[in-house]
Amino acid sequence: MNRILELNPYERTVRVEPGVLNGELKKYLKKYGLFYPPDPASYAFSTIGGNVATGAGGPRGLKYGTTKDYVLALEVGLPGGKLLKTGPHTLKGVVPYNLTPLFIGSEGTLGVILEIVLKVLPLPEKRALFVLSLPSEIQALEIINELLQKGITPSSAEFIDKTSLKACEESINQLKAELKINFPLESMLFIEIDGKSLEVLEDLNFLEKYFQENSLIFIKSEIESEIENLWEIRRNLSPSLKKLASKKKADDIVLPRSKMVDFLKFLRELENNFPLFISAFGHAGDGNFHVNLLYEEEEAAKKVREIILKKVIELNGTISGEHGVGYLKRSYIKWELDPLQLEIMKRIKAIFDPKGLLNPQIKLP
Ligand SMILES: Cc1cc2nc3c(=O)[nH]c(=O)nc-3n(C[C@H](O)[C@H](O)[C@H](O)COP(=O)(O)OP(=O)(O)OC[C@H]3O[C@@H](n4cnc5c(N)ncnc54)[C@H](O)[C@@H]3O)c2cc1C
């Protein structure tokens, strides 16, 4: 089910089957001067159906939001063979209870998504990327907060922490040599801006001046192919982490942005006290850290994971921003949700799937 069924450039909508790859849709829309912003790092191999079912986000979430902001309507197969159409297809509509968002992030527990109507946007005229190399992790997070306070909304503000940098030592050493960096590199920031050419130029000048005034080391690119090559460093991060230890536990927690610095300090303290590595890279502009435990000892990793998830909840965060609950986190969701919320989720599941046939092992405890 990998067909793009209908593009309506006038309405700026596209109707697709769930097996269309995110990257294929982007390529197709580009021919018409349009674009679909949600861009999980897995865009080359993840499907729109999977993106909807997990509520996928990506680096561009800071400016453009995530999958939930683009799904207008769905056709869903329910157990027993009934077809549910959610909608309307229009940009507004309040007649039905809005059932569409129920399926976004439902992880295949409520129905099988068969068709998706997505909102699309005009392709930005221009984009530019800054890659900053920094001697401090905290400084990186502070820069993002400061830029947002100054009214700059980058399309992406991605953070790479010091443990993750250890995992890509080879390419980082090469970069350090090229940029003549002579301090221990603790973090990197990818800041991308896009939009109308004139707006981008204005932000570009502002950012360049701001980085220079703060004596920061950065690479700047306005060339599409170069920008894509630079992003590859960030996209290859997750697979590189395996170099640090043989086992990995991956979470994708989200915090209020104001709590990120304290949380990172907390992670570094934990890392000093347990026999494992903690990497925490990700969509820092959204408060979203991909926290990965790289370890050999199962017991210690389980304990640290639980300490981290409890801390996230204490800080008013959420234990999954985009990857979902799946099988591995379902026993933890009752820490975050109140009993009534959980009870209503179970009743909703029973309406759509009374026999519990759809992904019975995941999401709900
Ligand atoms: C290297 C790497 C980087 C990643 N980066 C990101 C990132 O930046 N942001 C992000 O959000 N995620 C990221 N992910 C996670 C993952 O790619 C996303 O969750 C993606 O949306 C999953 O899509 P998929 O097609 O692979 O779905 P699958 O993994 O096949 O399925 C995911 C879930 O959706 C359900 N599902 C799939 N299709 C349907 C359907 N048609 N109807 C109902 N349920 C369905 C499945 O049952 C399953 O529960 C990354 C993963 C990897 C490996």
CSV table of C-alpha atoms and ligand atoms in Angstrom, one decimal:
chain,number,residue,atom,x,y,z
A,1,MET,CA,0.0,0.0,0.0
A,2,ASN,CA,2.6,2.5,-1.1
A,3,ARG,CA,0.7,4.7,-3.6
A,4,ILE,CA,0.3,8.4,-3.5
A,5,LEU,CA,-3.4,8.6,-4.4
A,6,GLU,CA,-4.2,12.2,-5.0
A,7,LEU,CA,-2.5,15.5,-4.9
A,8,ASN,CA,-4.6,18.6,-4.6
A,9,PRO,CA,-2.2,21.6,-5.0
A,10,TYR,CA,-5.0,24.1,-4.8
A,11,GLU,CA,-6.2,22.7,-1.4
A,12,ARG,CA,-2.6,21.9,-0.4
A,13,THR,CA,-3.6,18.4,0.5
A,14,VAL,CA,-2.3,15.0,-0.5
A,15,ARG,CA,-4.0,11.6,0.0
A,16,VAL,CA,-1.7,8.6,0.5
A,17,GLU,CA,-1.7,4.9,1.4
A,18,PRO,CA,0.1,4.1,4.6
A,19,GLY,CA,3.1,2.4,3.1
A,20,VAL,CA,4.4,5.5,1.3
A,21,LEU,CA,7.9,6.3,2.6
A,22,ASN,CA,8.2,9.8,4.2
A,23,GLY,CA,11.2,10.5,2.0
A,24,GLU,CA,9.4,9.4,-1.2
A,25,LEU,CA,6.5,11.7,-0.4
A,26,LYS,CA,8.9,14.6,0.2
A,27,LYS,CA,10.6,13.9,-3.2
A,28,TYR,CA,7.2,13.7,-5.0
A,29,LEU,CA,5.9,17.0,-3.4
A,30,LYS,CA,9.1,18.9,-4.3
A,31,LYS,CA,8.3,18.5,-8.0
A,32,TYR,CA,5.2,20.6,-7.3
A,33,GLY,CA,6.9,23.2,-5.1
A,34,LEU,CA,5.3,21.7,-2.0
A,35,PHE,CA,6.6,20.0,1.2
A,36,TYR,CA,5.6,17.8,4.0
A,37,PRO,CA,7.5,19.1,7.1
A,38,PRO,CA,7.6,16.2,9.6
A,39,ASP,CA,11.1,14.7,9.1
A,40,PRO,CA,12.0,11.9,11.5
A,41,ALA,CA,15.7,11.0,11.1
A,42,SER,CA,14.3,7.7,9.8
A,43,TYR,CA,12.5,9.5,6.9
A,44,ALA,CA,14.3,7.5,4.2
A,45,PHE,CA,12.9,4.2,5.5
A,46,SER,CA,9.9,5.0,7.7
A,47,THR,CA,6.3,5.0,6.3
A,48,ILE,CA,3.6,7.7,6.6
A,49,GLY,CA,1.4,5.0,8.2
A,50,GLY,CA,4.1,4.3,10.8
A,51,ASN,CA,4.7,8.1,11.3
A,52,VAL,CA,1.0,8.6,12.0
A,53,ALA,CA,0.7,5.6,14.3
A,54,THR,CA,3.7,6.8,16.3
A,55,GLY,CA,3.0,10.5,16.0
A,56,ALA,CA,6.5,11.0,14.6
A,57,GLY,CA,8.4,14.2,15.0
A,58,GLY,CA,11.8,15.3,13.8
A,59,PRO,CA,14.3,18.2,13.8
A,60,ARG,CA,11.8,20.6,12.0
A,61,GLY,CA,9.3,20.1,14.8
A,62,LEU,CA,10.4,23.4,16.4
A,63,LYS,CA,9.0,25.6,13.7
A,64,TYR,CA,6.6,23.3,11.9
A,65,GLY,CA,5.2,20.9,14.6
A,66,THR,CA,4.9,17.2,14.2
A,67,THR,CA,2.8,14.6,12.4
A,68,LYS,CA,-0.2,15.6,14.5
A,69,ASP,CA,-0.3,19.0,12.9
A,70,TYR,CA,-0.6,17.7,9.3
A,71,VAL,CA,-3.2,14.8,9.4
A,72,LEU,CA,-6.6,16.0,8.3
A,73,ALA,CA,-8.5,12.8,7.8
A,74,LEU,CA,-8.0,9.0,7.9
A,75,GLU,CA,-9.6,5.8,6.7
A,76,VAL,CA,-9.2,3.1,9.2
A,77,GLY,CA,-9.9,-0.6,9.1
A,78,LEU,CA,-11.5,-1.9,12.3
A,79,PRO,CA,-11.6,-5.5,13.6
A,80,GLY,CA,-14.6,-7.2,12.0
A,81,GLY,CA,-14.0,-5.4,8.7
A,82,LYS,CA,-15.8,-2.1,9.2
A,83,LEU,CA,-14.2,1.0,7.6
A,84,LEU,CA,-14.1,4.2,9.7
A,85,LYS,CA,-13.7,7.5,7.9
A,86,THR,CA,-12.5,10.3,10.1
A,87,GLY,CA,-12.4,13.9,9.0
A,88,PRO,CA,-13.6,16.2,7.5
A,89,HIS,CA,-11.0,16.7,4.7
A,90,THR,CA,-11.4,20.5,5.0
A,91,LEU,CA,-9.0,22.7,7.0
A,92,LYS,CA,-11.7,23.3,9.6
A,93,GLY,CA,-14.7,21.3,10.8
A,94,VAL,CA,-16.4,20.8,14.1
A,95,VAL,CA,-19.3,18.5,13.3
A,96,PRO,CA,-17.8,15.2,14.5
A,97,TYR,CA,-16.0,14.5,17.7
A,98,ASN,CA,-12.5,14.8,16.3
A,99,LEU,CA,-11.5,11.1,16.0
A,100,THR,CA,-8.4,11.7,13.8
A,101,PRO,CA,-6.0,12.6,16.6
A,102,LEU,CA,-7.0,9.5,18.5
A,103,PHE,CA,-5.1,7.5,15.9
A,104,ILE,CA,-2.0,9.7,15.9
A,105,GLY,CA,0.3,7.9,18.3
A,106,SER,CA,-2.1,5.0,18.9
A,107,GLU,CA,0.7,2.6,17.8
A,108,GLY,CA,-1.7,0.3,15.9
A,109,THR,CA,-3.8,-0.4,19.0
A,110,LEU,CA,-7.1,1.1,17.7
A,111,GLY,CA,-7.3,0.2,14.0
A,112,VAL,CA,-5.3,-0.3,10.8
A,113,ILE,CA,-4.7,3.0,9.0
A,114,LEU,CA,-5.5,2.5,5.3
A,115,GLU,CA,-5.6,6.0,3.9
A,116,ILE,CA,-4.3,9.3,5.1
A,117,VAL,CA,-5.1,12.9,4.0
A,118,LEU,CA,-2.3,15.2,4.8
A,119,LYS,CA,-1.9,19.0,4.8
A,120,VAL,CA,1.2,20.2,2.9
A,121,LEU,CA,2.9,23.5,2.7
A,122,PRO,CA,4.7,25.5,0.0
A,123,LEU,CA,8.4,24.5,-0.2
A,124,PRO,CA,10.5,27.1,1.6
A,125,GLU,CA,12.5,29.2,-0.9
A,126,LYS,CA,15.8,29.0,1.0
A,127,ARG,CA,17.4,27.3,3.9
A,128,ALA,CA,20.7,27.8,5.7
A,129,LEU,CA,22.4,25.7,8.4
A,130,PHE,CA,24.9,26.6,11.2
A,131,VAL,CA,26.8,23.8,12.9
A,132,LEU,CA,28.4,25.1,16.1
A,133,SER,CA,31.2,23.3,18.0
A,134,LEU,CA,31.1,24.1,21.7
A,135,PRO,CA,33.3,23.5,24.8
A,136,SER,CA,30.2,23.0,27.0
A,137,GLU,CA,27.0,21.1,26.9
A,138,ILE,CA,25.1,23.6,29.1
A,139,GLN,CA,26.2,26.5,26.9
A,140,ALA,CA,24.6,24.8,23.9
A,141,LEU,CA,21.2,24.5,25.6
A,142,GLU,CA,21.5,28.1,26.8
A,143,ILE,CA,22.1,29.3,23.3
A,144,ILE,CA,18.9,27.7,22.1
A,145,ASN,CA,16.9,29.3,24.9
A,146,GLU,CA,18.5,32.7,24.3
A,147,LEU,CA,17.8,32.6,20.5
A,148,LEU,CA,14.1,31.7,21.1
A,149,GLN,CA,13.9,34.6,23.6
A,150,LYS,CA,15.3,37.0,21.0
A,151,GLY,CA,12.4,36.0,18.7
A,152,ILE,CA,14.3,33.7,16.3
A,153,THR,CA,12.5,30.5,15.5
A,154,PRO,CA,14.9,28.2,13.7
A,155,SER,CA,13.3,25.4,11.7
A,156,SER,CA,15.6,23.0,13.7
A,157,ALA,CA,17.7,23.3,16.8
A,158,GLU,CA,19.4,20.0,17.3
A,159,PHE,CA,21.8,19.2,20.2
A,160,ILE,CA,24.6,16.6,20.3
A,161,ASP,CA,25.9,15.9,23.8
A,162,LYS,CA,29.4,14.9,24.9
A,163,THR,CA,28.7,11.1,25.3
A,164,SER,CA,27.3,10.9,21.8
A,165,LEU,CA,30.3,12.8,20.4
A,166,LYS,CA,32.5,10.0,21.9
A,167,ALA,CA,30.7,7.5,19.7
A,168,CYS,CA,31.6,9.3,16.5
A,169,GLU,CA,35.2,10.2,17.5
A,170,GLU,CA,36.6,9.6,14.0
A,171,SER,CA,34.4,12.1,12.2
A,172,ILE,CA,34.6,14.5,15.1
A,173,ASN,CA,38.4,14.5,15.1
A,174,GLN,CA,38.4,15.2,11.4
A,175,LEU,CA,36.0,18.1,12.0
A,176,LYS,CA,38.2,19.4,14.9
A,177,ALA,CA,41.3,19.3,12.6
A,178,GLU,CA,39.4,21.1,9.8
A,179,LEU,CA,38.2,23.9,12.1
A,180,LYS,CA,41.4,24.0,14.1
A,181,ILE,CA,39.5,23.4,17.3
A,182,ASN,CA,42.0,23.1,20.2
A,183,PHE,CA,39.5,22.6,23.1
A,184,PRO,CA,37.8,19.4,24.3
A,185,LEU,CA,34.6,19.4,22.2
A,186,GLU,CA,31.6,18.8,24.5
A,187,SER,CA,28.7,19.4,22.3
A,188,MET,CA,27.4,20.5,18.9
A,189,LEU,CA,24.4,22.4,17.8
A,190,PHE,CA,22.7,22.3,14.4
A,191,ILE,CA,20.6,25.4,13.8
A,192,GLU,CA,18.7,25.6,10.6
A,193,ILE,CA,16.6,28.4,9.3
A,194,ASP,CA,14.3,28.4,6.3
A,195,GLY,CA,11.5,30.4,4.6
A,196,LYS,CA,11.3,33.2,2.1
A,197,SER,CA,14.8,34.3,0.8
A,198,LEU,CA,14.7,37.7,2.4
A,199,GLU,CA,13.6,36.5,5.8
A,200,VAL,CA,16.3,33.8,5.8
A,201,LEU,CA,19.0,36.4,4.9
A,202,GLU,CA,17.9,38.6,7.7
A,203,ASP,CA,18.1,35.7,10.3
A,204,LEU,CA,21.3,34.5,8.7
A,205,ASN,CA,23.0,37.9,9.3
A,206,PHE,CA,21.6,38.2,12.8
A,207,LEU,CA,22.8,34.7,13.8
A,208,GLU,CA,26.2,35.1,12.2
A,209,LYS,CA,26.8,38.3,14.1
A,210,TYR,CA,25.5,36.8,17.3
A,211,PHE,CA,27.8,33.8,17.1
A,212,GLN,CA,30.8,35.9,16.2
A,213,GLU,CA,30.1,38.3,19.1
A,214,ASN,CA,30.1,35.3,21.4
A,215,SER,CA,33.3,33.9,20.0
A,216,LEU,CA,31.7,30.7,18.9
A,217,ILE,CA,33.2,28.4,16.3
A,218,PHE,CA,30.7,27.5,13.5
A,219,ILE,CA,30.3,26.3,10.0
A,220,LYS,CA,27.7,28.0,7.9
A,221,SER,CA,26.1,26.6,4.7
A,222,GLU,CA,23.5,27.8,2.3
A,223,ILE,CA,24.1,25.1,-0.3
A,224,GLU,CA,21.5,22.4,-0.4
A,225,SER,CA,23.8,19.4,-1.0
A,226,GLU,CA,26.3,20.6,1.7
A,227,ILE,CA,23.5,21.1,4.2
A,228,GLU,CA,22.3,17.5,3.6
A,229,ASN,CA,25.8,16.2,4.1
A,230,LEU,CA,26.2,18.1,7.4
A,231,TRP,CA,22.8,16.7,8.6
A,232,GLU,CA,24.2,13.2,8.0
A,233,ILE,CA,26.4,13.6,11.1
A,234,ARG,CA,23.3,14.0,13.2
A,235,ARG,CA,21.3,11.3,11.4
A,236,ASN,CA,24.1,8.7,11.8
A,237,LEU,CA,24.4,9.3,15.5
A,238,SER,CA,21.9,6.8,16.8
A,239,PRO,CA,23.5,3.8,15.0
A,240,SER,CA,27.0,5.0,16.0
A,241,LEU,CA,26.1,4.7,19.7
A,242,LYS,CA,26.5,0.9,19.6
A,243,LYS,CA,30.3,1.5,19.6
A,244,LEU,CA,30.2,2.6,23.3
A,245,ALA,CA,28.7,-0.7,24.7
A,246,SER,CA,27.1,-3.9,23.6
A,247,LYS,CA,23.6,-3.0,24.9
A,248,LYS,CA,21.4,0.0,24.5
A,249,LYS,CA,18.1,1.2,26.1
A,250,ALA,CA,16.6,4.1,24.2
A,251,ASP,CA,14.1,6.6,25.5
A,252,ASP,CA,12.8,9.9,24.0
A,253,ILE,CA,11.7,12.1,26.8
A,254,VAL,CA,10.4,15.6,26.6
A,255,LEU,CA,10.7,18.4,29.2
A,256,PRO,CA,9.7,22.0,29.5
A,257,ARG,CA,12.6,23.8,27.9
A,258,SER,CA,13.3,25.6,31.1
A,259,LYS,CA,14.1,22.3,32.8
A,260,MET,CA,16.6,21.0,30.3
A,261,VAL,CA,19.8,22.3,31.8
A,262,ASP,CA,19.0,20.9,35.3
A,263,PHE,CA,18.0,17.6,33.7
A,264,LEU,CA,21.3,17.3,31.8
A,265,LYS,CA,23.3,18.0,35.0
A,266,PHE,CA,21.2,15.3,36.7
A,267,LEU,CA,22.1,12.8,33.9
A,268,ARG,CA,25.8,13.6,34.2
A,269,GLU,CA,25.7,12.9,37.9
A,270,LEU,CA,24.0,9.6,37.3
A,271,GLU,CA,26.6,8.7,34.7
A,272,ASN,CA,29.3,9.3,37.2
A,273,ASN,CA,27.7,7.0,39.7
A,274,PHE,CA,26.8,4.0,37.5
A,275,PRO,CA,28.8,1.7,35.2
A,276,LEU,CA,27.3,2.9,31.9
A,277,PHE,CA,27.2,5.8,29.4
A,278,ILE,CA,24.3,8.1,29.0
A,279,SER,CA,23.9,9.9,25.7
A,280,ALA,CA,21.2,12.7,25.5
A,281,PHE,CA,21.1,14.2,22.0
A,282,GLY,CA,18.0,15.3,20.1
A,283,HIS,CA,15.5,17.9,19.3
A,284,ALA,CA,16.5,20.3,22.0
A,285,GLY,CA,14.4,23.2,20.6
A,286,ASP,CA,11.3,21.1,21.5
A,287,GLY,CA,12.7,20.0,24.9
A,288,ASN,CA,13.0,16.5,23.4
A,289,PHE,CA,16.1,14.5,24.5
A,290,HIS,CA,16.9,11.0,23.0
A,291,VAL,CA,18.3,9.5,26.2
A,292,ASN,CA,20.2,6.3,25.5
A,293,LEU,CA,21.8,4.1,28.1
A,294,LEU,CA,24.8,2.2,26.7
A,295,TYR,CA,25.7,-0.6,29.1
A,296,GLU,CA,26.8,-4.1,29.8
A,297,GLU,CA,25.1,-4.7,33.2
A,298,GLU,CA,21.3,-5.2,32.8
A,299,GLU,CA,20.5,-4.5,36.5
A,300,ALA,CA,22.2,-1.2,36.7
A,301,ALA,CA,20.7,0.0,33.3
A,302,LYS,CA,17.1,-0.9,34.5
A,303,LYS,CA,17.7,1.0,37.7
A,304,VAL,CA,19.1,4.1,36.0
A,305,ARG,CA,16.3,4.1,33.4
A,306,GLU,CA,13.6,4.0,36.1
A,307,ILE,CA,15.4,6.9,38.0
A,308,ILE,CA,15.5,8.9,34.8
A,309,LEU,CA,11.8,8.3,33.9
A,310,LYS,CA,10.7,9.3,37.4
A,311,LYS,CA,12.8,12.5,37.2
A,312,VAL,CA,11.2,13.4,33.9
A,313,ILE,CA,7.7,13.1,35.4
A,314,GLU,CA,8.8,15.0,38.5
A,315,LEU,CA,9.9,17.8,36.1
A,316,ASN,CA,6.5,17.9,34.4
A,317,GLY,CA,7.8,16.2,31.3
A,318,THR,CA,6.6,13.1,29.4
A,319,ILE,CA,8.4,9.7,29.0
A,320,SER,CA,7.8,9.6,25.2
A,321,GLY,CA,7.7,12.5,22.8
A,322,GLU,CA,7.6,10.6,19.5
A,323,HIS,CA,8.9,7.0,19.5
A,324,GLY,CA,5.9,5.7,21.4
A,325,VAL,CA,5.3,3.5,24.4
A,326,GLY,CA,5.6,0.2,22.6
A,327,TYR,CA,6.2,-3.0,24.6
A,328,LEU,CA,9.2,-1.8,26.7
A,329,LYS,CA,7.6,1.3,28.3
A,330,ARG,CA,4.1,0.2,28.8
A,331,SER,CA,4.6,-0.7,32.5
A,332,TYR,CA,5.8,2.8,33.1
A,333,ILE,CA,2.9,4.8,31.7
A,334,LYS,CA,0.9,4.6,34.9
A,335,TRP,CA,3.6,6.7,36.5
A,336,GLU,CA,2.8,9.5,34.2
A,337,LEU,CA,-1.0,9.2,33.7
A,338,ASP,CA,-3.6,9.6,36.3
A,339,PRO,CA,-6.0,6.6,36.9
A,340,LEU,CA,-9.0,8.3,35.2
A,341,GLN,CA,-7.0,9.1,32.1
A,342,LEU,CA,-5.8,5.5,31.9
A,343,GLU,CA,-9.3,4.1,32.5
A,344,ILE,CA,-10.7,6.2,29.7
A,345,MET,CA,-7.9,5.1,27.4
A,346,LYS,CA,-8.8,1.4,28.2
A,347,ARG,CA,-12.5,2.1,27.4
A,348,ILE,CA,-11.6,3.8,24.1
A,349,LYS,CA,-9.5,0.7,23.2
A,350,ALA,CA,-12.5,-1.5,24.0
A,351,ILE,CA,-14.8,0.5,21.7
A,352,PHE,CA,-12.5,0.1,18.7
A,353,ASP,CA,-11.1,-3.3,19.5
A,354,PRO,CA,-13.4,-5.2,21.9
A,355,LYS,CA,-11.5,-8.5,21.5
A,356,GLY,CA,-8.1,-6.9,22.1
A,357,LEU,CA,-6.7,-8.2,18.7
A,358,LEU,CA,-4.8,-5.1,17.6
A,359,ASN,CA,-1.2,-4.9,18.9
A,360,PRO,CA,-2.3,-6.4,22.2
A,361,GLN,CA,1.1,-6.4,23.8
A,362,ILE,CA,1.8,-2.7,23.4
A,363,LYS,CA,1.0,0.8,24.8
A,364,LEU,CA,-1.5,0.0,27.5
A,365,PRO,CA,-0.2,-1.7,30.6
B,1,LIG,C1,17.8,5.7,13.0
B,1,LIG,C2,16.4,6.0,13.5
B,1,LIG,C3,16.1,7.3,13.6
B,1,LIG,C4,14.8,7.7,14.1
B,1,LIG,N1,14.5,9.0,14.2
B,1,LIG,C5,13.2,9.4,14.6
B,1,LIG,C6,12.9,10.8,14.7
B,1,LIG,O1,13.7,11.7,14.5
B,1,LIG,N2,11.6,11.1,15.1
B,1,LIG,C7,10.7,10.1,15.3
B,1,LIG,O2,9.6,10.4,15.6
B,1,LIG,N3,11.0,8.8,15.2
B,1,LIG,C8,12.2,8.4,14.9
B,1,LIG,N4,12.5,7.1,14.8
B,1,LIG,C9,11.5,6.1,15.1
B,1,LIG,C10,10.7,5.5,13.9
B,1,LIG,O3,11.4,5.6,12.7
B,1,LIG,C11,9.4,6.3,13.8
B,1,LIG,O4,8.6,6.0,15.0
B,1,LIG,C12,8.6,6.0,12.6
B,1,LIG,O5,7.4,6.8,12.6
B,1,LIG,C13,8.1,4.6,12.5
B,1,LIG,O6,7.6,4.3,11.2
B,1,LIG,P1,7.7,2.9,10.5
B,1,LIG,O7,7.1,2.9,9.2
B,1,LIG,O8,9.1,2.4,10.7
B,1,LIG,O9,6.7,2.1,11.5
B,1,LIG,P2,6.9,0.7,12.2
B,1,LIG,O10,8.1,0.7,13.1
B,1,LIG,O11,6.7,-0.4,11.2
B,1,LIG,O12,5.6,0.7,13.1
B,1,LIG,C14,5.5,1.6,14.2
B,1,LIG,C15,4.2,1.4,15.0
B,1,LIG,O13,3.1,1.8,14.2
B,1,LIG,C16,2.2,0.8,13.9
B,1,LIG,N5,1.7,1.0,12.5
B,1,LIG,C17,2.5,1.0,11.4
B,1,LIG,N6,1.8,1.2,10.3
B,1,LIG,C18,0.5,1.2,10.7
B,1,LIG,C19,-0.8,1.4,10.1
B,1,LIG,N7,-0.9,1.5,8.8
B,1,LIG,N8,-1.9,1.4,10.8
B,1,LIG,C20,-1.9,1.2,12.2
B,1,LIG,N9,-0.7,1.1,12.9
B,1,LIG,C21,0.4,1.1,12.1
B,1,LIG,C22,2.9,-0.5,14.1
B,1,LIG,O14,2.1,-1.5,14.5
B,1,LIG,C23,3.9,-0.1,15.2
B,1,LIG,O15,3.2,-0.2,16.5
B,1,LIG,C24,13.8,6.7,14.4
B,1,LIG,C25,14.1,5.4,14.2
B,1,LIG,C26,15.4,5.0,13.7
B,1,LIG,C27,15.7,3.6,13.5
